[in-house]
């Protein structure tokens, strides 16, 4: 899943991008960069370490999340001008949004509104996203109305239904209800997926707190959480600056530092964990002497589709999957032992993969 990082200027987007991706993008020349920063965040999963110890493979490959820090295009952002042009194109393509909101106090970093007010900024950002969706809605409606003139049934009925849907989307957006929180059926969601409404995307708000505020992180989260409203939205407090510094250390050093500063679990873990929970992402594993690897899929994915994640040949030529749950594998010590005890399962195409499944795909192309 690709996630775009957005927010007001100098809220700490690039800092948090660096913390998540262990990147070194420039945080000093605000807005001066010409291209977006793109980086991968490694999804930490203690199960992968255990599997690695069991198999001692040549390489261990964690799941990754792609983050895009959209830097330069944010000139008018937060000014009620909506989002357009290249930025809208970039945001339309991604699967989710990470909104960074400033809470940290620092005289040397000016805030575009001069004061620190995360509630105001969350409202501004939500409004901006809604504006952009209203513009998308309007454009689509214009096109639809003009093609309705020439349309004959049943095409005409289909377009009418779509028009009705767009009208409802609009009035809900005007009542501050993001598309993700609107009551829509499966069919309607499918139609809407073509438009890439920004308020339909899963949204995680990262409140960028300072070191002092970090001690009250859970109170800050509780206070702001109500601004999320509805499904596919969540909020987390992180200290961008500290997290970026810690991301520059070795793993062991970072653990020590975290302990001494009571900095809790890393921003990376928090952000990834919340995205997984919010979007309904789960992990399955493939294992072997050459490679142990974690794969991310959405809940409800079938074995054949999961196989397609690994390689299209595995989906095309899928025969069966040999499956064992992670816990069972740990208990038995090896797949060979699981096979011997008849615990290794053979599952067909439509088996719904579970979190922690260790799978071997049998295929023929
Ligand atoms: N004190 C403090 N400064 C921060 C924090 N996060 C970011 N900054 C500073 O704020 C400035 C802008 O950060 P940057 O990540 O470039 O913001 P962006 O414009 O949203 O990408 C930089 O000077 C950062 O060092 C934080 O948590 N605490
Ligand atoms: Mg930046």
mmCIF file of C-alpha atoms and ligand atoms in Angstrom:
data_model
loop_
_atom_site.group_PDB
_atom_site.id
_atom_site.type_symbol
_atom_site.label_atom_id
_atom_site.label_comp_id
_atom_site.label_asym_id
_atom_site.label_seq_id
_atom_site.Cartn_x
_atom_site.Cartn_y
_atom_site.Cartn_z
ATOM 1 C CA UNK A 1 0.000 0.000 0.000
ATOM 2 C CA UNK A 2 1.256 3.461 -0.917
ATOM 3 C CA UNK A 3 0.659 6.218 1.585
ATOM 4 C CA UNK A 4 1.072 9.932 0.934
ATOM 5 C CA UNK A 5 2.204 12.194 3.755
ATOM 6 C CA UNK A 6 0.419 15.550 3.702
ATOM 7 C CA UNK A 7 -0.027 18.473 6.056
ATOM 8 C CA UNK A 8 0.604 22.149 6.521
ATOM 9 C CA UNK A 9 4.075 23.529 5.784
ATOM 10 C CA UNK A 10 6.602 22.856 8.560
ATOM 11 C CA UNK A 11 4.346 20.504 10.479
ATOM 12 C CA UNK A 12 7.109 17.892 10.374
ATOM 13 C CA UNK A 13 6.140 15.818 7.335
ATOM 14 C CA UNK A 14 9.653 15.247 6.076
ATOM 15 C CA UNK A 15 10.885 14.636 9.622
ATOM 16 C CA UNK A 16 8.271 11.895 10.090
ATOM 17 C CA UNK A 17 8.972 10.548 6.604
ATOM 18 C CA UNK A 18 12.609 10.163 7.649
ATOM 19 C CA UNK A 19 11.610 8.494 10.899
ATOM 20 C CA UNK A 20 9.400 5.977 9.088
ATOM 21 C CA UNK A 21 11.708 5.149 6.207
ATOM 22 C CA UNK A 22 15.057 5.668 7.972
ATOM 23 C CA UNK A 23 15.540 8.297 5.303
ATOM 24 C CA UNK A 24 17.756 11.333 5.166
ATOM 25 C CA UNK A 25 15.582 13.761 3.224
ATOM 26 C CA UNK A 26 16.233 17.448 3.812
ATOM 27 C CA UNK A 27 14.160 19.014 6.604
ATOM 28 C CA UNK A 28 15.941 22.342 6.600
ATOM 29 C CA UNK A 29 15.065 23.852 3.222
ATOM 30 C CA UNK A 30 11.316 23.636 3.788
ATOM 31 C CA UNK A 31 9.334 23.329 0.601
ATOM 32 C CA UNK A 32 12.469 23.865 -1.451
ATOM 33 C CA UNK A 33 12.713 20.325 -2.721
ATOM 34 C CA UNK A 34 11.594 19.763 -6.277
ATOM 35 C CA UNK A 35 10.633 16.110 -6.244
ATOM 36 C CA UNK A 36 8.631 14.144 -3.700
ATOM 37 C CA UNK A 37 10.560 12.015 -1.235
ATOM 38 C CA UNK A 38 9.726 8.371 -1.740
ATOM 39 C CA UNK A 39 10.794 5.690 0.700
ATOM 40 C CA UNK A 40 9.981 2.274 2.063
ATOM 41 C CA UNK A 41 9.258 1.561 5.710
ATOM 42 C CA UNK A 42 10.061 -1.913 6.957
ATOM 43 C CA UNK A 43 7.194 -3.545 8.815
ATOM 44 C CA UNK A 44 8.591 -4.949 12.036
ATOM 45 C CA UNK A 45 7.129 -8.325 12.910
ATOM 46 C CA UNK A 46 8.604 -10.383 15.753
ATOM 47 C CA UNK A 47 7.291 -13.536 14.081
ATOM 48 C CA UNK A 48 9.662 -12.973 11.162
ATOM 49 C CA UNK A 49 12.665 -13.045 13.534
ATOM 50 C CA UNK A 50 11.470 -16.353 14.973
ATOM 51 C CA UNK A 51 11.009 -17.827 11.512
ATOM 52 C CA UNK A 52 14.453 -16.597 10.585
ATOM 53 C CA UNK A 53 15.919 -18.375 13.609
ATOM 54 C CA UNK A 54 14.108 -21.562 12.575
ATOM 55 C CA UNK A 55 15.185 -21.546 8.917
ATOM 56 C CA UNK A 56 18.466 -19.609 8.917
ATOM 57 C CA UNK A 57 17.735 -18.471 5.353
ATOM 58 C CA UNK A 58 20.105 -16.593 3.058
ATOM 59 C CA UNK A 59 17.841 -13.601 3.336
ATOM 60 C CA UNK A 60 14.908 -12.442 5.395
ATOM 61 C CA UNK A 61 12.526 -10.006 3.764
ATOM 62 C CA UNK A 62 10.083 -8.017 5.858
ATOM 63 C CA UNK A 63 6.886 -6.549 4.443
ATOM 64 C CA UNK A 64 7.200 -2.905 3.425
ATOM 65 C CA UNK A 65 5.000 0.132 3.252
ATOM 66 C CA UNK A 66 5.715 2.851 0.720
ATOM 67 C CA UNK A 67 5.559 6.452 1.898
ATOM 68 C CA UNK A 68 5.525 9.503 -0.339
ATOM 69 C CA UNK A 69 6.326 12.891 1.158
ATOM 70 C CA UNK A 70 4.800 15.201 -1.430
ATOM 71 C CA UNK A 71 7.035 18.208 -0.560
ATOM 72 C CA UNK A 72 6.829 20.942 -3.131
ATOM 73 C CA UNK A 73 3.233 20.906 -4.261
ATOM 74 C CA UNK A 74 1.842 22.144 -0.989
ATOM 75 C CA UNK A 75 2.063 25.880 -1.598
ATOM 76 C CA UNK A 76 -1.650 26.660 -1.322
ATOM 77 C CA UNK A 77 -2.435 23.885 1.098
ATOM 78 C CA UNK A 78 -4.375 25.037 4.128
ATOM 79 C CA UNK A 79 -5.618 28.169 2.414
ATOM 80 C CA UNK A 80 -9.008 26.876 1.334
ATOM 81 C CA UNK A 81 -7.898 26.711 -2.273
ATOM 82 C CA UNK A 82 -8.508 23.004 -2.549
ATOM 83 C CA UNK A 83 -5.994 20.627 -3.987
ATOM 84 C CA UNK A 84 -5.338 20.581 -7.697
ATOM 85 C CA UNK A 85 -2.871 19.822 -10.428
ATOM 86 C CA UNK A 86 0.025 17.516 -9.806
ATOM 87 C CA UNK A 87 -0.691 17.165 -6.093
ATOM 88 C CA UNK A 88 -4.196 15.898 -6.763
ATOM 89 C CA UNK A 89 -2.825 13.425 -9.309
ATOM 90 C CA UNK A 90 -0.293 12.190 -6.778
ATOM 91 C CA UNK A 91 -2.824 11.893 -3.990
ATOM 92 C CA UNK A 92 -5.411 10.179 -6.177
ATOM 93 C CA UNK A 93 -3.020 7.333 -6.882
ATOM 94 C CA UNK A 94 -2.220 6.403 -3.294
ATOM 95 C CA UNK A 95 -4.104 3.950 -1.122
ATOM 96 C CA UNK A 96 -4.023 5.952 2.095
ATOM 97 C CA UNK A 97 -3.138 9.314 3.601
ATOM 98 C CA UNK A 98 -0.958 10.167 6.566
ATOM 99 C CA UNK A 99 -1.764 13.680 7.734
ATOM 100 C CA UNK A 100 0.870 15.345 9.905
ATOM 101 C CA UNK A 101 -0.418 17.946 12.337
ATOM 102 C CA UNK A 102 1.876 20.108 14.406
ATOM 103 C CA UNK A 103 1.641 20.124 18.161
ATOM 104 C CA UNK A 104 5.338 20.667 18.973
ATOM 105 C CA UNK A 105 6.363 24.065 20.292
ATOM 106 C CA UNK A 106 9.497 25.596 18.858
ATOM 107 C CA UNK A 107 10.016 29.343 18.467
ATOM 108 C CA UNK A 108 12.573 28.786 15.755
ATOM 109 C CA UNK A 109 10.035 27.061 13.499
ATOM 110 C CA UNK A 110 7.272 29.475 12.468
ATOM 111 C CA UNK A 111 3.730 28.103 12.069
ATOM 112 C CA UNK A 112 1.851 29.400 8.989
ATOM 113 C CA UNK A 113 -0.986 30.521 11.330
ATOM 114 C CA UNK A 114 1.446 31.767 13.999
ATOM 115 C CA UNK A 115 -0.150 29.724 16.788
ATOM 116 C CA UNK A 116 -0.036 26.025 17.684
ATOM 117 C CA UNK A 117 -3.539 24.566 17.499
ATOM 118 C CA UNK A 118 -3.794 20.942 16.348
ATOM 119 C CA UNK A 119 -7.615 20.963 16.449
ATOM 120 C CA UNK A 120 -7.773 23.912 14.094
ATOM 121 C CA UNK A 121 -5.223 22.345 11.766
ATOM 122 C CA UNK A 122 -7.013 18.995 11.638
ATOM 123 C CA UNK A 123 -10.218 20.839 10.749
ATOM 124 C CA UNK A 124 -8.377 22.841 8.062
ATOM 125 C CA UNK A 125 -6.940 19.707 6.512
ATOM 126 C CA UNK A 126 -10.247 17.880 6.553
ATOM 127 C CA UNK A 127 -11.882 20.871 4.916
ATOM 128 C CA UNK A 128 -9.199 20.998 2.260
ATOM 129 C CA UNK A 129 -9.725 17.329 1.413
ATOM 130 C CA UNK A 130 -13.492 17.841 1.297
ATOM 131 C CA UNK A 131 -13.098 20.859 -1.023
ATOM 132 C CA UNK A 132 -11.043 18.794 -3.361
ATOM 133 C CA UNK A 133 -13.686 16.049 -3.393
ATOM 134 C CA UNK A 134 -16.446 18.547 -4.092
ATOM 135 C CA UNK A 135 -14.449 19.706 -7.110
ATOM 136 C CA UNK A 136 -14.053 16.118 -8.312
ATOM 137 C CA UNK A 137 -17.769 15.543 -7.745
ATOM 138 C CA UNK A 138 -18.702 18.633 -9.722
ATOM 139 C CA UNK A 139 -16.522 17.720 -12.696
ATOM 140 C CA UNK A 140 -17.877 14.198 -12.804
ATOM 141 C CA UNK A 141 -21.458 15.425 -12.527
ATOM 142 C CA UNK A 142 -21.013 17.816 -15.459
ATOM 143 C CA UNK A 143 -19.717 15.011 -17.655
ATOM 144 C CA UNK A 144 -22.481 12.734 -16.509
ATOM 145 C CA UNK A 145 -25.258 15.197 -17.239
ATOM 146 C CA UNK A 146 -23.958 15.827 -20.731
ATOM 147 C CA UNK A 147 -23.659 12.127 -21.550
ATOM 148 C CA UNK A 148 -27.154 11.534 -20.160
ATOM 149 C CA UNK A 149 -28.651 13.656 -22.924
ATOM 150 C CA UNK A 150 -27.693 11.222 -25.647
ATOM 151 C CA UNK A 151 -28.049 8.061 -23.557
ATOM 152 C CA UNK A 152 -30.735 5.418 -24.103
ATOM 153 C CA UNK A 153 -31.833 2.860 -21.585
ATOM 154 C CA UNK A 154 -30.470 0.855 -19.914
ATOM 155 C CA UNK A 155 -27.422 3.150 -20.029
ATOM 156 C CA UNK A 156 -29.665 6.066 -19.094
ATOM 157 C CA UNK A 157 -30.861 4.321 -15.907
ATOM 158 C CA UNK A 158 -27.296 3.529 -14.952
ATOM 159 C CA UNK A 159 -26.285 7.154 -15.356
ATOM 160 C CA UNK A 160 -29.315 8.324 -13.414
ATOM 161 C CA UNK A 161 -28.364 6.051 -10.547
ATOM 162 C CA UNK A 162 -24.852 7.434 -10.609
ATOM 163 C CA UNK A 163 -26.157 10.982 -10.645
ATOM 164 C CA UNK A 164 -28.277 10.270 -7.611
ATOM 165 C CA UNK A 165 -25.232 8.830 -5.864
ATOM 166 C CA UNK A 166 -23.126 11.898 -6.694
ATOM 167 C CA UNK A 167 -25.852 14.200 -5.393
ATOM 168 C CA UNK A 168 -25.868 12.347 -2.092
ATOM 169 C CA UNK A 169 -22.075 12.428 -1.885
ATOM 170 C CA UNK A 170 -22.179 16.168 -2.328
ATOM 171 C CA UNK A 171 -24.763 16.889 0.328
ATOM 172 C CA UNK A 172 -22.941 14.649 2.809
ATOM 173 C CA UNK A 173 -19.618 16.329 2.068
ATOM 174 C CA UNK A 174 -21.289 19.669 2.693
ATOM 175 C CA UNK A 175 -22.344 18.365 6.099
ATOM 176 C CA UNK A 176 -18.688 17.562 6.854
ATOM 177 C CA UNK A 177 -19.120 13.835 6.396
ATOM 178 C CA UNK A 178 -16.103 12.401 4.558
ATOM 179 C CA UNK A 179 -16.867 9.803 1.880
ATOM 180 C CA UNK A 180 -15.280 7.080 4.018
ATOM 181 C CA UNK A 181 -17.913 7.683 6.713
ATOM 182 C CA UNK A 182 -20.910 7.891 4.366
ATOM 183 C CA UNK A 183 -23.481 5.116 4.248
ATOM 184 C CA UNK A 184 -22.925 3.429 0.906
ATOM 185 C CA UNK A 185 -23.527 -0.075 -0.326
ATOM 186 C CA UNK A 186 -20.988 -2.330 -2.013
ATOM 187 C CA UNK A 187 -22.131 -1.316 -5.527
ATOM 188 C CA UNK A 188 -21.907 2.360 -4.736
ATOM 189 C CA UNK A 189 -18.411 1.990 -3.254
ATOM 190 C CA UNK A 190 -17.357 0.238 -6.429
ATOM 191 C CA UNK A 191 -18.636 3.069 -8.632
ATOM 192 C CA UNK A 192 -16.912 5.617 -6.410
ATOM 193 C CA UNK A 193 -13.584 3.805 -6.457
ATOM 194 C CA UNK A 194 -13.162 5.097 -10.031
ATOM 195 C CA UNK A 195 -13.150 8.700 -8.843
ATOM 196 C CA UNK A 196 -10.469 8.398 -6.162
ATOM 197 C CA UNK A 197 -12.142 10.752 -3.703
ATOM 198 C CA UNK A 198 -9.551 11.841 -1.162
ATOM 199 C CA UNK A 199 -11.936 11.648 1.790
ATOM 200 C CA UNK A 200 -12.681 8.037 0.842
ATOM 201 C CA UNK A 201 -9.114 6.998 1.574
ATOM 202 C CA UNK A 202 -8.037 5.615 4.938
ATOM 203 C CA UNK A 203 -6.619 8.499 6.928
ATOM 204 C CA UNK A 204 -4.168 8.380 9.796
ATOM 205 C CA UNK A 205 -3.501 11.629 11.612
ATOM 206 C CA UNK A 206 -0.009 11.847 13.133
ATOM 207 C CA UNK A 207 0.076 14.527 15.805
ATOM 208 C CA UNK A 208 3.674 15.700 15.928
ATOM 209 C CA UNK A 209 4.345 16.351 19.625
ATOM 210 C CA UNK A 210 7.456 17.671 21.329
ATOM 211 C CA UNK A 211 9.513 15.772 23.897
ATOM 212 C CA UNK A 212 7.643 17.255 26.862
ATOM 213 C CA UNK A 213 4.248 16.482 25.371
ATOM 214 C CA UNK A 214 5.339 12.911 24.720
ATOM 215 C CA UNK A 215 4.771 12.099 28.395
ATOM 216 C CA UNK A 216 1.060 12.934 27.899
ATOM 217 C CA UNK A 217 0.748 11.284 24.485
ATOM 218 C CA UNK A 218 -2.285 9.202 25.399
ATOM 219 C CA UNK A 219 -4.184 12.214 26.799
ATOM 220 C CA UNK A 220 -3.409 14.201 23.671
ATOM 221 C CA UNK A 221 -4.622 11.320 21.528
ATOM 222 C CA UNK A 222 -7.820 10.959 23.545
ATOM 223 C CA UNK A 223 -8.505 14.672 23.283
ATOM 224 C CA UNK A 224 -8.139 14.766 19.496
ATOM 225 C CA UNK A 225 -9.522 11.383 18.537
ATOM 226 C CA UNK A 226 -13.088 12.714 18.295
ATOM 227 C CA UNK A 227 -11.973 14.814 15.308
ATOM 228 C CA UNK A 228 -11.389 11.635 13.353
ATOM 229 C CA UNK A 229 -14.997 10.582 13.277
ATOM 230 C CA UNK A 230 -16.070 7.323 11.757
ATOM 231 C CA UNK A 231 -14.356 4.374 10.165
ATOM 232 C CA UNK A 232 -11.031 4.307 8.320
ATOM 233 C CA UNK A 233 -9.678 7.173 10.371
ATOM 234 C CA UNK A 234 -7.339 7.008 13.318
ATOM 235 C CA UNK A 235 -4.952 9.236 15.205
ATOM 236 C CA UNK A 236 -1.570 8.757 16.836
ATOM 237 C CA UNK A 237 0.802 11.062 18.707
ATOM 238 C CA UNK A 238 4.473 10.802 17.726
ATOM 239 C CA UNK A 239 7.519 12.930 18.358
ATOM 240 C CA UNK A 240 8.880 13.409 14.872
ATOM 241 C CA UNK A 241 12.170 14.966 15.829
ATOM 242 C CA UNK A 242 13.088 12.339 18.412
ATOM 243 C CA UNK A 243 11.927 9.522 16.137
ATOM 244 C CA UNK A 244 14.038 10.813 13.269
ATOM 245 C CA UNK A 245 17.076 10.922 15.523
ATOM 246 C CA UNK A 246 16.404 7.414 16.800
ATOM 247 C CA UNK A 247 15.957 6.132 13.251
ATOM 248 C CA UNK A 248 19.552 7.146 12.616
ATOM 249 C CA UNK A 249 20.873 4.822 15.343
ATOM 250 C CA UNK A 250 21.516 1.096 15.196
ATOM 251 C CA UNK A 251 18.605 -1.082 16.375
ATOM 252 C CA UNK A 252 20.297 -1.933 19.682
ATOM 253 C CA UNK A 253 21.241 1.671 20.387
ATOM 254 C CA UNK A 254 17.708 2.810 19.603
ATOM 255 C CA UNK A 255 16.243 0.269 22.039
ATOM 256 C CA UNK A 256 18.565 1.511 24.813
ATOM 257 C CA UNK A 257 17.749 5.127 24.060
ATOM 258 C CA UNK A 258 14.043 4.471 24.004
ATOM 259 C CA UNK A 259 14.255 2.872 27.450
ATOM 260 C CA UNK A 260 16.245 5.730 28.928
ATOM 261 C CA UNK A 261 13.854 8.326 27.511
ATOM 262 C CA UNK A 262 10.639 6.311 28.118
ATOM 263 C CA UNK A 263 9.878 6.978 24.484
ATOM 264 C CA UNK A 264 7.591 3.944 24.114
ATOM 265 C CA UNK A 265 7.321 1.973 20.903
ATOM 266 C CA UNK A 266 8.621 3.557 17.729
ATOM 267 C CA UNK A 267 6.627 5.858 15.470
ATOM 268 C CA UNK A 268 7.225 3.341 12.738
ATOM 269 C CA UNK A 269 5.618 0.540 14.722
ATOM 270 C CA UNK A 270 2.728 2.715 15.852
ATOM 271 C CA UNK A 271 1.978 4.080 12.406
ATOM 272 C CA UNK A 272 2.248 0.705 10.685
ATOM 273 C CA UNK A 273 0.227 -1.035 13.393
ATOM 274 C CA UNK A 274 -2.595 1.503 13.134
ATOM 275 C CA UNK A 275 -2.664 1.333 9.360
ATOM 276 C CA UNK A 276 -2.850 -2.460 9.465
ATOM 277 C CA UNK A 277 -5.694 -2.362 11.966
ATOM 278 C CA UNK A 278 -7.569 0.436 10.242
ATOM 279 C CA UNK A 279 -7.367 -0.979 6.731
ATOM 280 C CA UNK A 280 -7.656 -4.627 7.780
ATOM 281 C CA UNK A 281 -4.239 -5.757 6.611
ATOM 282 C CA UNK A 282 -2.777 -9.094 7.650
ATOM 283 C CA UNK A 283 0.503 -10.919 7.092
ATOM 284 C CA UNK A 284 1.308 -14.340 5.723
ATOM 285 C CA UNK A 285 4.741 -15.899 5.410
ATOM 286 C CA UNK A 286 6.692 -17.948 2.915
ATOM 287 C CA UNK A 287 9.645 -19.888 4.299
ATOM 288 C CA UNK A 288 12.628 -21.800 3.002
ATOM 289 C CA UNK A 289 16.383 -22.079 3.205
ATOM 290 C CA UNK A 290 16.895 -19.378 0.617
ATOM 291 C CA UNK A 291 14.335 -16.909 1.861
ATOM 292 C CA UNK A 292 11.902 -16.174 4.676
ATOM 293 C CA UNK A 293 9.489 -13.467 3.678
ATOM 294 C CA UNK A 294 6.474 -11.604 5.055
ATOM 295 C CA UNK A 295 3.633 -10.613 2.722
ATOM 296 C CA UNK A 296 0.876 -8.125 3.322
ATOM 297 C CA UNK A 297 -2.688 -8.799 2.153
ATOM 298 C CA UNK A 298 -6.119 -7.531 3.097
ATOM 299 C CA UNK A 299 -8.358 -9.600 5.348
ATOM 300 C CA UNK A 300 -10.538 -11.894 3.272
ATOM 301 C CA UNK A 301 -7.942 -12.524 0.555
ATOM 302 C CA UNK A 302 -8.178 -16.018 -0.910
ATOM 303 C CA UNK A 303 -5.221 -18.386 -1.270
ATOM 304 C CA UNK A 304 -5.127 -17.988 -5.044
ATOM 305 C CA UNK A 305 -5.035 -14.183 -4.807
ATOM 306 C CA UNK A 306 -2.392 -14.344 -2.091
ATOM 307 C CA UNK A 307 -0.360 -16.578 -4.424
ATOM 308 C CA UNK A 308 -0.706 -13.865 -7.072
ATOM 309 C CA UNK A 309 0.991 -11.443 -4.688
ATOM 310 C CA UNK A 310 4.076 -13.637 -4.791
ATOM 311 C CA UNK A 311 4.060 -14.116 -8.558
ATOM 312 C CA UNK A 312 1.411 -14.020 -11.281
ATOM 313 C CA UNK A 313 2.480 -17.544 -12.377
ATOM 314 C CA UNK A 314 1.530 -18.850 -8.948
ATOM 315 C CA UNK A 315 -1.944 -17.421 -9.324
ATOM 316 C CA UNK A 316 -2.364 -18.618 -12.914
ATOM 317 C CA UNK A 317 -1.118 -22.140 -12.259
ATOM 318 C CA UNK A 318 -2.389 -22.456 -8.682
ATOM 319 C CA UNK A 319 -3.075 -26.040 -7.627
ATOM 320 C CA UNK A 320 -3.103 -26.018 -3.839
ATOM 321 C CA UNK A 321 -1.550 -24.296 -0.871
ATOM 322 C CA UNK A 322 0.141 -26.129 1.975
ATOM 323 C CA UNK A 323 -0.754 -24.128 5.053
ATOM 324 C CA UNK A 324 0.129 -24.072 8.716
ATOM 325 C CA UNK A 325 -0.508 -21.342 11.263
ATOM 326 C CA UNK A 326 2.553 -19.582 12.693
ATOM 327 C CA UNK A 327 1.791 -20.710 16.270
ATOM 328 C CA UNK A 328 1.395 -24.351 15.201
ATOM 329 C CA UNK A 329 4.668 -24.230 13.296
ATOM 330 C CA UNK A 330 6.465 -22.820 16.333
ATOM 331 C CA UNK A 331 4.965 -25.515 18.530
ATOM 332 C CA UNK A 332 5.957 -28.352 16.169
ATOM 333 C CA UNK A 333 9.345 -26.961 15.197
ATOM 334 C CA UNK A 334 9.237 -27.710 11.464
ATOM 335 C CA UNK A 335 6.960 -28.175 8.483
ATOM 336 C CA UNK A 336 8.295 -31.721 8.102
ATOM 337 C CA UNK A 337 7.065 -32.525 11.612
ATOM 338 C CA UNK A 338 3.708 -30.901 10.842
ATOM 339 C CA UNK A 339 3.429 -33.063 7.739
ATOM 340 C CA UNK A 340 4.318 -36.168 9.709
ATOM 341 C CA UNK A 341 1.606 -35.435 12.265
ATOM 342 C CA UNK A 342 -0.922 -34.627 9.537
ATOM 343 C CA UNK A 343 -1.287 -31.043 10.743
ATOM 344 C CA UNK A 344 -0.040 -29.409 7.550
ATOM 345 C CA UNK A 345 -3.230 -28.541 5.676
ATOM 346 C CA UNK A 346 -3.863 -28.675 1.938
ATOM 347 C CA UNK A 347 -6.110 -25.775 0.986
ATOM 348 C CA UNK A 348 -7.758 -24.891 -2.315
ATOM 349 C CA UNK A 349 -8.163 -21.676 -4.286
ATOM 350 C CA UNK A 350 -10.933 -20.221 -2.167
ATOM 351 C CA UNK A 351 -9.326 -20.766 1.227
ATOM 352 C CA UNK A 352 -9.357 -17.446 3.076
ATOM 353 C CA UNK A 353 -5.826 -16.752 4.288
ATOM 354 C CA UNK A 354 -5.416 -15.984 7.994
ATOM 355 C CA UNK A 355 -2.966 -13.700 9.724
ATOM 356 C CA UNK A 356 0.205 -15.656 10.449
ATOM 357 C CA UNK A 357 -0.365 -18.438 7.917
ATOM 358 C CA UNK A 358 2.837 -19.970 6.614
ATOM 359 C CA UNK A 359 2.163 -21.068 3.042
ATOM 360 C CA UNK A 360 3.775 -23.043 0.282
ATOM 361 C CA UNK A 361 1.999 -22.664 -3.065
ATOM 362 C CA UNK A 362 1.878 -25.718 -5.297
ATOM 363 C CA UNK A 363 1.445 -24.650 -8.903
ATOM 364 C CA UNK A 364 1.880 -25.719 -12.488
ATOM 365 C CA UNK A 365 2.264 -23.456 -15.509
HETATM 366 N N1 LIG B 1 11.149 20.979 18.063
HETATM 367 C C1 LIG B 1 10.695 20.189 17.100
HETATM 368 N N2 LIG B 1 10.935 20.531 15.835
HETATM 369 C C2 LIG B 1 10.462 19.748 14.863
HETATM 370 C C3 LIG B 1 9.719 18.550 15.125
HETATM 371 N N3 LIG B 1 9.380 18.005 13.944
HETATM 372 C C4 LIG B 1 9.898 18.800 12.998
HETATM 373 N N4 LIG B 1 10.559 19.852 13.533
HETATM 374 C C5 LIG B 1 11.278 20.923 12.843
HETATM 375 O O1 LIG B 1 10.372 21.649 12.053
HETATM 376 C C6 LIG B 1 10.983 22.051 10.831
HETATM 377 C C7 LIG B 1 10.142 21.591 9.676
HETATM 378 O O2 LIG B 1 10.152 20.183 9.647
HETATM 379 P P1 LIG B 1 9.876 19.399 8.285
HETATM 380 O O3 LIG B 1 9.855 17.965 8.618
HETATM 381 O O4 LIG B 1 10.812 19.829 7.225
HETATM 382 O O5 LIG B 1 8.409 19.924 7.962
HETATM 383 P P2 LIG B 1 7.559 19.807 6.624
HETATM 384 O O6 LIG B 1 7.622 21.138 5.973
HETATM 385 O O7 LIG B 1 6.182 19.504 7.083
HETATM 386 O O8 LIG B 1 8.164 18.703 5.814
HETATM 387 C C8 LIG B 1 12.395 21.459 10.828
HETATM 388 O O9 LIG B 1 13.287 22.446 11.256
HETATM 389 C C9 LIG B 1 12.303 20.357 11.862
HETATM 390 O O10 LIG B 1 13.532 20.107 12.480
HETATM 391 C C10 LIG B 1 9.474 18.214 16.512
HETATM 392 O O11 LIG B 1 8.840 17.201 16.828
HETATM 393 N N5 LIG B 1 9.975 19.076 17.449
HETATM 394 MG MG1 LIG B 2 9.044 18.769 3.945
#
